[in-house]
Amino acid sequence: MTLRLFNTLSGQLDPLTPSDGKTLRMYACGPTVYDYGHIGNFRTFLQIDVLRRFLRLAGMEVRHVMNITDVDDKIIRNAAAAGVPIGAYTAKYEQAFFEDLEALRVERPEQIARATEHIPRMVELVERLAEKGAAYRTEDGSWYFRLAAFPAYGKLSKKDLSGMEDGARVDVDEYEKDSARDFALWKAAKPGETSWETSIGRGRPGWHIECSAMAMTYLGESFDLHAGGEDLMFPHHENEIAQSETATGKQFARHWMHVRFLLVDGRKMSKSEGNFYTLRDLLLKGYKASAIRLALISVPYGRQLNFTFDGLIEATNAIERLRTFRARLTDGAFAAGENPVLQAAAKQASVDYREALADDLNTAGARAPVFELVRSANTAMDQGQLFIRDRDAILAVLKDFDAVFDVIEDRDAEPTRRALAWAEQAGRMGDVAPELLARQSITDEQVDALLAERVQAKKQRNFARADAIRNELTQKGIVIEDSKDGVRWKRR
RNA sequence: GCACCGGUGGCGAAGUGGUUAACGCGCGAGUCUGCAAAACUCGUACGCGCGGGUUCGAUUCCCGCCCGGUGCUCCA
């Protein structure tokens, strides 16, 4: 099954295929580690995770490289303010970033590339450009890319630079550039700033050269796919193309994928708007990591997603339906045999699910056949018309669903526990929702003990006591389900 | 100003030139239950932003308009 993925470069749906026929080589722009990640960041990484998981479900191998920008203006500024070396400053946020990815079940790329560990490769690339006359050094020792050297500039973002004036806005530090649009490849060291002594002088890399150099290091001069947030299309990706293709004379990435922005309550998320949320903020408010994951991936990557708390609740409830359903299948006792109607339904769901994803990663469309199967299987179970082979066929569909969505298997306790531990240590306990604390106040063993007592009470038809226990548990976020197969409970 | 994306039920959202416009959440009624929960059944858009056009026929194609968002500067 081939994925047809919108290609920003061609402006149409193109099949995404590995040029070597085997392993898809992809590069995705990672974070700048100067703060905790917010949910907008994570929507992008989550959607790229959907991509790589689907490719592997479809039988493709993936070699995915992600950079970590661990040197830039903000980092230098913040580290200086905190009075620590940039390495110490970024290590904390890099670790937090990976913890957050883990909480959201985002798979680790095959290769992580830190900018500070690839300085020589960046310097080489600048030298290569200089040899071709596409890079020049200014008086202060910085290096710039000469836009005039790359006539195709603008082909990705479809910008016609000829109509654009060299703006009035000229950075005071950049007055020496040949043209206002020429961009920095290498920034000369300023006193006291972190810098590297290299053959092109003392300084530090520009942001764009970083990605070009690292992508080529791990994937070669030409590779299959480059992905990132839509905001990176211009100028970052455009600049990457210009410098890379000028240096090598080859096409840089064949396919470009851009994840659309996330809005919060219909507005772009920003600290000044007061609608800015990190993953940790949401976990402390009591939302589950799985719900956040599902909410952020259920709207296909090519569309803006309007994030709301109602959406998070919707996702929570949808996941509950799936989890309850699967528990019914795994806990129940079924007779041998099969129901041809369900066999056909499972097969159809599996096909429809994959086809939706293969169509430009239509996650919203892919959910539908799975939920349809849930309903028909629930109906069959109610009627005693679901058999062992049906159960197995349906569980296989759920497994495929989780291979990409990864929300049915309940792994929510750990991220919440870790967020609470972090809040404690970071002095953020005041941000923890009271309901979350109430939920944490009872252990699994205590729940089991109370439920055992309730079963006894019910047997003696002491419903007052039974209901009192249920109420007490409800207060602590425990939901009870009495079924023919026994009592099931879960945490809200 | 220029460019791009979108406007489908109470909310999110899929989709199609032509039978009953997916799916999820919510809500209402019922079945089941000691009562719940879960599950199931039924109901919940006389309609797919507005106005034209093309067509035997448009929510789906074309044009215009309105509204929302984003990009054009650091930003996932």
Coordinates of C-alpha atoms (C1' of nucleotides) in Angstrom, one line a residue:
Chain A
M1 CA 0.0 0.0 0.0
T2 CA 1.5 3.3 -1.1
L3 CA 0.9 6.5 0.8
R4 CA -0.2 9.4 -1.3
L5 CA 1.1 12.4 0.6
F6 CA 0.7 16.1 -0.3
N7 CA 4.0 17.4 -1.5
T8 CA 4.4 21.1 -0.8
L9 CA 7.1 21.3 -3.5
S10 CA 4.9 19.9 -6.3
G11 CA 1.7 21.2 -4.9
Q12 CA -0.1 17.9 -5.3
L13 CA -0.6 14.5 -3.8
D14 CA 2.5 12.4 -4.7
P15 CA 3.2 8.8 -3.8
L16 CA 5.8 8.7 -1.1
T17 CA 8.3 6.0 -2.0
P18 CA 11.9 5.3 -0.9
S19 CA 14.3 6.1 -3.7
D20 CA 16.3 3.0 -2.9
G21 CA 13.1 0.9 -3.0
K22 CA 13.5 -0.1 0.6
T23 CA 14.1 2.4 3.3
L24 CA 12.4 5.8 3.4
R25 CA 15.0 8.4 4.4
M26 CA 13.4 11.4 6.1
Y27 CA 14.5 14.4 8.0
A28 CA 12.2 16.3 10.4
C29 CA 13.0 19.6 12.0
G30 CA 13.1 19.1 15.8
P31 CA 12.9 21.5 18.6
T32 CA 15.0 24.4 19.8
V33 CA 15.5 23.4 23.4
Y34 CA 15.2 26.6 25.3
D35 CA 11.9 25.9 27.1
Y36 CA 9.3 23.3 27.7
G37 CA 7.4 22.2 24.6
H38 CA 3.9 23.4 24.0
I39 CA 1.1 21.5 22.5
G40 CA 1.6 23.2 19.1
N41 CA 5.1 21.8 19.0
F42 CA 3.7 18.4 19.8
R43 CA 1.0 18.5 17.2
T44 CA 3.8 18.6 14.6
F45 CA 5.8 15.8 16.2
L46 CA 2.7 13.7 16.7
Q47 CA 1.7 14.0 13.1
I48 CA 5.1 13.1 11.9
D49 CA 4.8 10.1 14.3
V50 CA 1.6 9.2 12.6
L51 CA 3.4 9.3 9.3
R52 CA 6.3 7.0 10.3
R53 CA 4.0 4.6 12.1
F54 CA 1.8 4.3 9.1
L55 CA 4.8 3.7 6.8
R56 CA 5.9 0.9 8.9
L57 CA 2.4 -0.5 9.2
A58 CA 2.5 -0.5 5.4
G59 CA 5.7 -2.5 5.5
M60 CA 8.3 0.2 4.8
E61 CA 11.5 0.7 6.7
V62 CA 12.1 4.2 7.9
R63 CA 15.3 6.1 8.7
H64 CA 14.2 9.2 10.4
V65 CA 16.6 11.9 11.5
M66 CA 15.6 14.7 13.8
N67 CA 17.8 17.6 14.8
I68 CA 18.0 19.3 18.2
T69 CA 18.8 22.9 17.9
D70 CA 20.9 23.4 21.0
V71 CA 22.6 26.7 20.1
D72 CA 20.8 29.9 19.0
D73 CA 20.1 33.4 20.1
K74 CA 17.5 32.6 22.6
I75 CA 19.5 29.8 24.2
I76 CA 22.6 32.0 24.5
R77 CA 20.5 34.7 26.0
N78 CA 18.6 32.5 28.5
A79 CA 21.7 30.5 29.5
A80 CA 23.6 33.8 30.1
A81 CA 20.7 35.1 32.2
A82 CA 20.7 31.8 34.2
G83 CA 24.5 32.0 34.5
V84 CA 25.1 28.5 33.2
P85 CA 26.9 27.2 30.1
I86 CA 24.6 26.6 27.2
G87 CA 25.2 22.9 27.3
A88 CA 23.8 22.7 30.9
Y89 CA 20.9 24.9 30.0
T90 CA 19.8 22.9 26.9
A91 CA 20.4 19.5 28.5
K92 CA 17.5 20.1 30.9
Y93 CA 15.0 21.1 28.2
E94 CA 16.2 18.4 25.9
Q95 CA 15.5 15.8 28.5
A96 CA 12.1 17.3 29.2
F97 CA 11.4 17.2 25.5
F98 CA 12.1 13.5 25.3
E99 CA 10.1 12.8 28.4
D100 CA 7.1 14.7 26.9
L101 CA 7.5 12.7 23.6
E102 CA 7.4 9.5 25.6
A103 CA 4.3 10.6 27.5
L104 CA 2.6 11.2 24.1
R105 CA 3.9 7.9 22.8
V106 CA 5.9 9.5 20.0
E107 CA 8.5 7.1 18.7
R108 CA 12.1 8.0 18.8
P109 CA 13.6 8.8 15.5
E110 CA 16.4 6.5 14.4
Q111 CA 18.8 9.3 14.6
I112 CA 19.0 12.4 16.9
A113 CA 21.4 15.1 15.7
R114 CA 22.5 17.9 17.9
A115 CA 23.7 21.1 16.2
T116 CA 26.6 21.6 18.5
E117 CA 28.0 18.1 17.7
H118 CA 28.1 18.8 13.9
I119 CA 29.9 22.1 13.7
P120 CA 32.6 20.8 11.4
R121 CA 30.0 19.6 8.9
M122 CA 28.4 23.0 8.8
V123 CA 31.8 24.7 8.3
E124 CA 32.5 22.3 5.4
L125 CA 29.2 23.2 3.8
V126 CA 29.9 27.0 4.1
E127 CA 33.3 26.4 2.6
R128 CA 31.8 24.5 -0.3
L129 CA 29.4 27.4 -0.9
A130 CA 32.2 29.9 -0.7
E131 CA 34.1 28.0 -3.4
K132 CA 31.2 28.3 -5.7
G133 CA 30.9 32.0 -5.0
A134 CA 27.5 31.5 -3.2
A135 CA 28.8 32.5 0.2
Y136 CA 30.6 35.6 1.3
R137 CA 32.2 36.9 4.4
T138 CA 31.4 40.3 5.8
E139 CA 33.7 42.6 7.7
D140 CA 32.7 41.4 11.1
G141 CA 33.5 37.8 10.2
S142 CA 30.0 36.5 9.5
W143 CA 29.1 34.5 6.4
Y144 CA 26.0 35.0 4.3
F145 CA 24.4 33.1 1.4
R146 CA 24.1 35.0 -1.8
L147 CA 20.5 34.6 -2.8
A148 CA 21.4 35.7 -6.3
A149 CA 23.3 32.5 -6.7
F150 CA 20.1 30.4 -6.5
P151 CA 17.5 31.6 -9.1
A152 CA 15.0 28.9 -8.1
Y153 CA 14.7 30.5 -4.6
G154 CA 11.0 30.5 -3.6
K155 CA 10.0 27.3 -5.4
L156 CA 8.8 25.6 -2.2
S157 CA 6.8 28.4 -0.7
K158 CA 5.8 29.6 -4.1
K159 CA 7.0 33.1 -3.5
D160 CA 8.0 35.4 -6.2
L161 CA 10.9 37.3 -4.8
S162 CA 11.2 39.6 -7.7
G163 CA 8.1 41.5 -6.5
M164 CA 9.4 41.8 -3.0
E165 CA 11.3 44.8 -2.1
D166 CA 14.4 44.6 0.0
G167 CA 12.3 45.9 2.9
A168 CA 13.0 49.0 5.0
R169 CA 13.7 46.8 7.9
V170 CA 17.4 46.3 8.1
D171 CA 18.9 44.7 11.1
V172 CA 21.6 47.0 12.5
D173 CA 23.9 44.0 12.8
E174 CA 23.4 43.1 9.2
Y175 CA 24.1 46.3 7.3
E176 CA 27.0 44.8 5.5
K177 CA 25.0 42.3 3.5
D178 CA 25.0 42.5 -0.2
S179 CA 21.2 42.2 -0.3
A180 CA 18.8 42.4 2.6
R181 CA 17.4 39.0 1.9
D182 CA 20.7 37.2 2.0
F183 CA 20.6 35.0 5.0
A184 CA 23.3 34.1 7.6
L185 CA 25.2 30.9 7.3
W186 CA 27.6 31.6 10.1
K187 CA 27.5 34.3 12.7
A188 CA 30.7 35.9 13.9
A189 CA 31.4 35.6 17.6
K190 CA 30.3 38.4 19.8
P191 CA 32.2 39.0 23.0
G192 CA 31.3 36.5 25.7
E193 CA 29.1 34.4 23.5
T194 CA 29.5 30.7 22.9
S195 CA 31.5 30.2 19.8
W196 CA 33.7 27.8 17.9
E197 CA 37.1 28.4 16.4
T198 CA 37.0 27.1 12.8
S199 CA 38.6 27.5 9.5
I200 CA 36.0 30.1 8.5
G201 CA 36.6 32.0 11.7
R202 CA 35.4 32.1 15.2
G203 CA 31.6 32.0 15.5
R204 CA 28.6 29.9 15.6
P205 CA 26.3 28.4 12.9
G206 CA 23.2 30.0 11.5
W207 CA 20.0 28.0 12.0
H208 CA 19.4 27.0 8.4
I209 CA 22.9 25.6 7.7
E210 CA 22.5 23.3 10.7
C211 CA 19.7 21.3 9.2
S212 CA 21.3 21.1 5.7
A213 CA 24.5 19.8 7.1
M214 CA 23.0 17.3 9.5
A215 CA 20.5 16.0 7.0
M216 CA 23.2 15.4 4.4
T217 CA 25.4 13.8 7.1
Y218 CA 22.9 11.1 7.9
L219 CA 20.8 10.8 4.8
G220 CA 23.1 11.8 1.9
E221 CA 22.9 14.8 -0.4
S222 CA 19.6 13.8 -1.7
F223 CA 16.9 12.0 0.2
D224 CA 13.2 11.2 0.3
L225 CA 11.2 13.4 2.6
H226 CA 11.7 16.5 4.7
A227 CA 9.0 17.4 7.2
G228 CA 8.2 20.2 9.6
G229 CA 5.7 22.8 10.8
E230 CA 4.2 25.0 8.2
D231 CA 5.9 28.1 9.6
L232 CA 9.2 26.6 8.7
M233 CA 8.4 26.5 5.0
F234 CA 9.6 30.1 4.6
P235 CA 12.3 31.0 5.2
H236 CA 13.9 28.0 6.9
H237 CA 13.1 25.3 4.4
E238 CA 13.5 27.6 1.5
N239 CA 17.0 28.5 2.7
E240 CA 17.9 24.9 3.3
I241 CA 17.0 24.1 -0.3
A242 CA 19.0 27.1 -1.6
Q243 CA 22.2 26.3 0.2
S244 CA 22.0 22.6 -0.2
E245 CA 21.2 22.5 -3.8
T246 CA 23.7 25.2 -4.6
A247 CA 26.4 23.2 -2.8
T248 CA 25.6 19.8 -4.3
G249 CA 24.0 20.5 -7.6
K250 CA 21.4 17.8 -6.6
Q251 CA 17.9 17.9 -5.5
F252 CA 17.8 18.1 -1.7
A253 CA 14.6 16.5 -0.5
R254 CA 12.2 15.1 -3.1
H255 CA 9.1 15.4 -1.0
W256 CA 8.2 18.1 1.6
M257 CA 5.5 17.7 4.2
H258 CA 4.2 20.6 6.3
V259 CA 2.0 20.2 9.3
R260 CA -0.5 23.0 9.7
F261 CA -0.7 25.1 12.8
L262 CA -2.6 24.4 15.9
L263 CA -4.9 27.2 17.1
V264 CA -6.3 27.5 20.6
D265 CA -9.9 28.8 20.9
G266 CA -9.6 30.0 17.3
R267 CA -6.4 32.0 17.8
K268 CA -2.8 31.4 17.4
M269 CA -1.4 30.2 20.6
S270 CA 0.8 32.8 22.3
K271 CA 1.8 33.6 25.8
S272 CA 0.4 37.1 25.5
E273 CA -3.1 35.8 24.5
G274 CA -3.1 33.6 27.6
N275 CA -3.9 30.5 25.6
F276 CA -0.5 28.9 25.8
Y277 CA -0.2 25.4 27.0
T278 CA 2.6 23.0 27.5
L279 CA 2.0 19.3 27.7
R280 CA 2.8 19.5 31.4
D281 CA 0.1 22.1 32.0
L282 CA -2.5 19.8 30.5
L283 CA -1.4 16.8 32.5
L284 CA -1.6 18.8 35.7
K285 CA -5.1 19.8 34.8
G286 CA -5.9 16.1 34.9
Y287 CA -6.2 15.3 31.2
K288 CA -4.7 12.0 30.1
A289 CA -1.8 11.8 27.8
S290 CA -3.7 9.5 25.5
A291 CA -6.5 12.0 25.2
I292 CA -4.0 14.7 24.3
R293 CA -2.5 12.5 21.7
L294 CA -5.8 11.6 20.1
A295 CA -7.0 15.2 20.1
L296 CA -3.9 16.3 18.4
I297 CA -3.8 13.7 15.7
S298 CA -7.5 13.3 14.9
V299 CA -7.6 16.3 12.7
P300 CA -5.5 15.5 9.7
Y301 CA -2.1 17.2 9.5
G302 CA -2.9 19.2 6.5
R303 CA -5.6 21.2 8.3
Q304 CA -5.5 23.7 11.1
L305 CA -6.5 22.2 14.3
N306 CA -8.5 24.3 16.8
F307 CA -7.6 23.0 20.2
T308 CA -10.2 23.3 22.9
F309 CA -10.8 21.6 26.3
D310 CA -14.1 20.3 24.9
G311 CA -12.0 18.5 22.2
L312 CA -9.9 17.0 24.9
I313 CA -13.0 15.7 26.7
E314 CA -14.3 14.3 23.4
A315 CA -11.1 12.4 22.9
T316 CA -11.1 11.1 26.4
N317 CA -14.6 9.7 26.0
A318 CA -13.8 8.2 22.6
I319 CA -10.8 6.4 24.0
E320 CA -13.0 5.1 26.8
R321 CA -15.4 3.6 24.3
L322 CA -12.5 1.8 22.6
R323 CA -10.9 0.6 25.8
T324 CA -14.2 -0.6 27.2
F325 CA -14.9 -2.5 24.0
R326 CA -11.5 -4.1 24.0
A327 CA -11.9 -5.2 27.6
R328 CA -15.2 -6.8 26.7
L329 CA -13.5 -8.8 24.0
T330 CA -10.5 -9.8 26.1
D331 CA -12.4 -10.6 29.3
G332 CA -15.4 -12.3 27.8
A333 CA -15.9 -16.0 27.2
F334 CA -16.8 -16.8 23.6
A335 CA -17.8 -20.0 21.9
A336 CA -15.7 -21.6 19.2
G337 CA -16.6 -20.7 15.7
E338 CA -17.2 -17.6 13.7
N339 CA -19.9 -15.2 12.5
P340 CA -19.5 -14.6 8.8
V341 CA -21.0 -11.2 9.0
L342 CA -18.4 -10.1 11.6
Q343 CA -15.6 -11.7 9.7
A344 CA -16.6 -9.6 6.7
A345 CA -17.0 -6.5 8.8
A346 CA -13.5 -6.9 10.3
K347 CA -12.0 -7.4 7.0
Q348 CA -13.7 -4.3 5.6
A349 CA -12.8 -2.2 8.5
S350 CA -9.2 -3.2 8.1
V351 CA -9.2 -2.2 4.5
D352 CA -11.0 1.0 4.9
Y353 CA -8.8 2.0 7.8
R354 CA -5.6 1.6 5.8
E355 CA -7.0 3.2 2.8
A356 CA -8.0 6.3 4.7
L357 CA -4.5 6.7 6.1
A358 CA -2.9 6.0 2.7
D359 CA -4.9 8.9 1.4
D360 CA -2.8 11.7 2.7
L361 CA -2.9 10.4 6.3
N362 CA -6.6 11.0 6.7
T363 CA -6.8 10.2 10.4
A364 CA -10.3 11.5 10.9
G365 CA -11.5 9.2 8.1
A366 CA -9.5 6.3 9.5
R367 CA -11.3 6.4 12.8
A368 CA -14.7 5.8 11.3
P369 CA -14.4 2.2 10.1
V370 CA -12.9 1.2 13.4
F371 CA -15.8 2.7 15.4
E372 CA -18.3 1.1 13.0
L373 CA -16.8 -2.2 13.7
V374 CA -17.0 -1.5 17.5
R375 CA -20.7 -1.0 17.1
S376 CA -21.4 -4.1 15.1
A377 CA -19.3 -6.2 17.4
N378 CA -21.0 -4.8 20.5
T379 CA -24.4 -5.6 19.0
A380 CA -23.3 -9.1 18.1
M381 CA -21.9 -9.6 21.6
D382 CA -25.2 -8.5 23.1
Q383 CA -26.9 -11.1 21.0
G384 CA -24.4 -13.8 21.7
Q385 CA -23.4 -13.9 18.1
L386 CA -19.7 -13.2 18.5
F387 CA -17.3 -16.2 18.5
I388 CA -13.7 -16.8 19.2
R389 CA -12.5 -16.3 15.6
D390 CA -14.4 -13.1 15.4
R391 CA -12.8 -11.8 18.6
D392 CA -9.4 -12.6 17.2
A393 CA -10.2 -10.9 13.9
I394 CA -11.5 -7.8 15.6
L395 CA -8.6 -7.6 18.1
A396 CA -6.3 -7.7 15.1
V397 CA -8.0 -4.6 13.7
L398 CA -7.6 -2.8 17.1
K399 CA -4.0 -3.7 17.0
D400 CA -3.6 -2.1 13.6
F401 CA -5.4 0.9 14.9
D402 CA -3.1 1.2 17.9
A403 CA 0.0 0.7 15.7
V404 CA -0.7 4.2 14.5
F405 CA -3.0 5.9 17.0
D406 CA -1.6 4.1 20.1
V407 CA -4.3 5.1 22.6
I408 CA -6.2 2.0 23.4
E409 CA -3.5 0.4 25.5
D410 CA -3.7 2.3 28.7
R411 CA -0.4 3.8 29.6
D412 CA -1.8 7.0 31.1
A413 CA -0.8 6.5 34.8
E414 CA 2.9 6.9 34.3
P415 CA 2.9 10.3 32.5
T416 CA 0.5 11.7 35.0
R417 CA 2.6 10.4 37.9
R418 CA 5.7 11.9 36.4
A419 CA 4.0 15.2 35.8
L420 CA 3.0 15.3 39.4
A421 CA 6.5 14.5 40.5
W422 CA 7.8 17.2 38.3
A423 CA 5.3 19.7 39.6
E424 CA 6.4 18.9 43.1
Q425 CA 10.0 19.6 42.3
A426 CA 9.3 22.6 40.1
G427 CA 7.0 24.2 42.7
R428 CA 4.0 23.9 40.5
M429 CA 1.7 22.0 42.8
G430 CA -0.6 25.0 42.9
D431 CA -1.5 24.2 39.2
V432 CA -2.6 20.7 39.9
A433 CA -6.3 20.2 39.5
P434 CA -8.0 19.1 42.8
E435 CA -9.8 16.3 41.0
L436 CA -6.5 14.9 39.9
L437 CA -5.2 14.8 43.5
A438 CA -8.5 13.1 44.5
R439 CA -7.9 10.5 41.9
Q440 CA -4.4 9.9 43.2
S441 CA -5.6 9.5 46.7
I442 CA -6.7 5.9 46.4
T443 CA -4.6 2.9 45.4
D444 CA -5.6 0.0 43.2
E445 CA -5.6 -2.3 46.2
Q446 CA -7.9 0.0 48.1
V447 CA -10.3 0.0 45.2
D448 CA -10.3 -3.7 44.9
A449 CA -10.9 -4.1 48.6
L450 CA -13.9 -1.7 48.5
L451 CA -15.3 -3.5 45.5
A452 CA -15.1 -6.8 47.2
E453 CA -17.0 -5.4 50.1
R454 CA -19.6 -4.0 47.6
V455 CA -20.0 -7.4 46.0
Q456 CA -20.8 -8.9 49.4
A457 CA -23.2 -6.1 50.2
K458 CA -25.0 -6.6 46.9
K459 CA -25.3 -10.3 47.6
Q460 CA -27.0 -9.6 50.8
R461 CA -29.2 -7.0 49.0
N462 CA -27.7 -4.3 51.1
F463 CA -28.0 -1.8 48.4
A464 CA -27.6 1.2 50.6
R465 CA -24.1 0.1 51.6
A466 CA -23.3 -0.9 48.0
D467 CA -24.3 2.5 46.7
A468 CA -22.4 4.3 49.4
I469 CA -19.2 2.5 48.3
R470 CA -19.9 3.4 44.7
N471 CA -20.4 7.0 45.6
E472 CA -17.2 7.1 47.6
L473 CA -15.3 5.6 44.6
T474 CA -17.0 8.0 42.2
Q475 CA -15.7 10.9 44.2
K476 CA -12.3 9.6 43.6
G477 CA -12.8 9.3 39.9
I478 CA -13.4 5.5 39.9
V479 CA -16.1 4.3 37.5
I480 CA -17.7 0.9 38.2
E481 CA -19.2 -1.4 35.6
D482 CA -21.1 -4.4 36.7
S483 CA -21.1 -6.9 33.9
K484 CA -21.8 -10.6 33.5
D485 CA -18.1 -11.2 33.5
G486 CA -17.7 -9.6 36.9
V487 CA -17.0 -6.0 38.0
R488 CA -14.8 -3.8 35.9
W489 CA -13.5 -0.5 37.1
K490 CA -11.4 2.3 35.7
R491 CA -10.1 5.6 36.6
R492 CA -11.6 8.6 35.0
Chain B
rG1 C1' -1.9 45.0 0.5
rC2 C1' -0.2 40.1 -1.6
rA3 C1' -0.4 34.7 -1.0
rC4 C1' -2.3 30.2 1.0
rC5 C1' -6.0 27.3 3.7
rG6 C1' -10.9 26.7 5.5
rG7 C1' -16.5 27.8 6.3
rU8 C1' -20.8 20.6 6.5
rG9 C1' -25.9 19.0 12.6
rG10 C1' -25.3 21.6 19.6
rC11 C1' -19.5 20.7 19.2
rG12 C1' -15.3 18.2 16.5
rA13 C1' -15.1 16.3 11.7
rA14 C1' -15.1 12.7 6.9
rG15 C1' -16.8 12.7 2.2
rU16 C1' -19.3 12.7 -2.7
rG17 C1' -21.6 15.6 -9.5
rG18 C1' -27.2 11.7 -8.8
rU19 C1' -30.4 6.1 -3.6
rU20 C1' -31.3 7.2 3.5
rA21 C1' -24.5 13.4 4.0
rA22 C1' -19.6 8.8 7.5
rC23 C1' -17.5 8.6 12.4
rG24 C1' -16.8 10.6 17.4
rC25 C1' -18.7 13.6 21.4
rG26 C1' -23.2 15.7 23.4
rC27 C1' -28.4 15.7 24.1
rG28 C1' -33.6 13.2 24.2
rA29 C1' -36.6 8.6 24.5
rG30 C1' -36.5 3.4 25.1
rU31 C1' -34.3 -1.8 26.2
rC32 C1' -31.1 -4.0 30.0
rU33 C1' -30.1 -3.1 35.5
rG34 C1' -32.1 -3.4 42.6
rC35 C1' -30.4 1.6 41.0
rA36 C1' -26.3 2.9 38.0
rA37 C1' -22.4 2.1 34.6
rA38 C1' -21.4 -0.3 30.0
rA39 C1' -23.9 -1.9 25.7
rC40 C1' -27.8 -1.8 22.2
rU41 C1' -32.2 0.6 19.5
rC42 C1' -34.6 5.0 17.8
rG43 C1' -34.4 10.3 17.4
rU44 C1' -31.2 14.6 16.8
rA45 C1' -28.3 18.8 9.3
rC46 C1' -36.0 19.4 4.8
rG47 C1' -29.4 20.5 4.7
rC48 C1' -23.4 21.1 3.5
rG49 C1' -21.3 30.4 4.4
rC50 C1' -24.1 33.9 0.7
rG51 C1' -25.3 35.1 -4.6
rG52 C1' -24.9 33.8 -9.5
rG53 C1' -23.3 30.2 -13.5
rU54 C1' -22.3 25.2 -15.9
rU55 C1' -25.3 20.6 -15.9
rC56 C1' -30.9 16.5 -17.0
rG57 C1' -29.0 17.0 -11.8
rA58 C1' -24.3 20.4 -7.3
rU59 C1' -23.0 20.4 -0.7
rU60 C1' -19.4 18.4 -4.4
rC61 C1' -17.1 22.1 -10.7
rC62 C1' -16.6 27.7 -12.2
rC63 C1' -17.1 33.1 -10.9
rG64 C1' -18.1 36.9 -7.4
rC65 C1' -18.9 38.2 -2.4
rC66 C1' -18.9 37.7 3.0
rC67 C1' -16.6 35.5 7.4
rG68 C1' -12.5 33.0 10.0
rG69 C1' -7.4 31.5 10.2
rU70 C1' -2.4 31.5 8.8
rG71 C1' 2.0 33.1 6.1
rC72 C1' 4.8 37.5 4.0
rU73 C1' 9.7 38.8 10.7
rC74 C1' 11.8 34.6 15.4
rC75 C1' 8.2 30.6 15.8
rA76 C1' 6.2 23.5 15.4

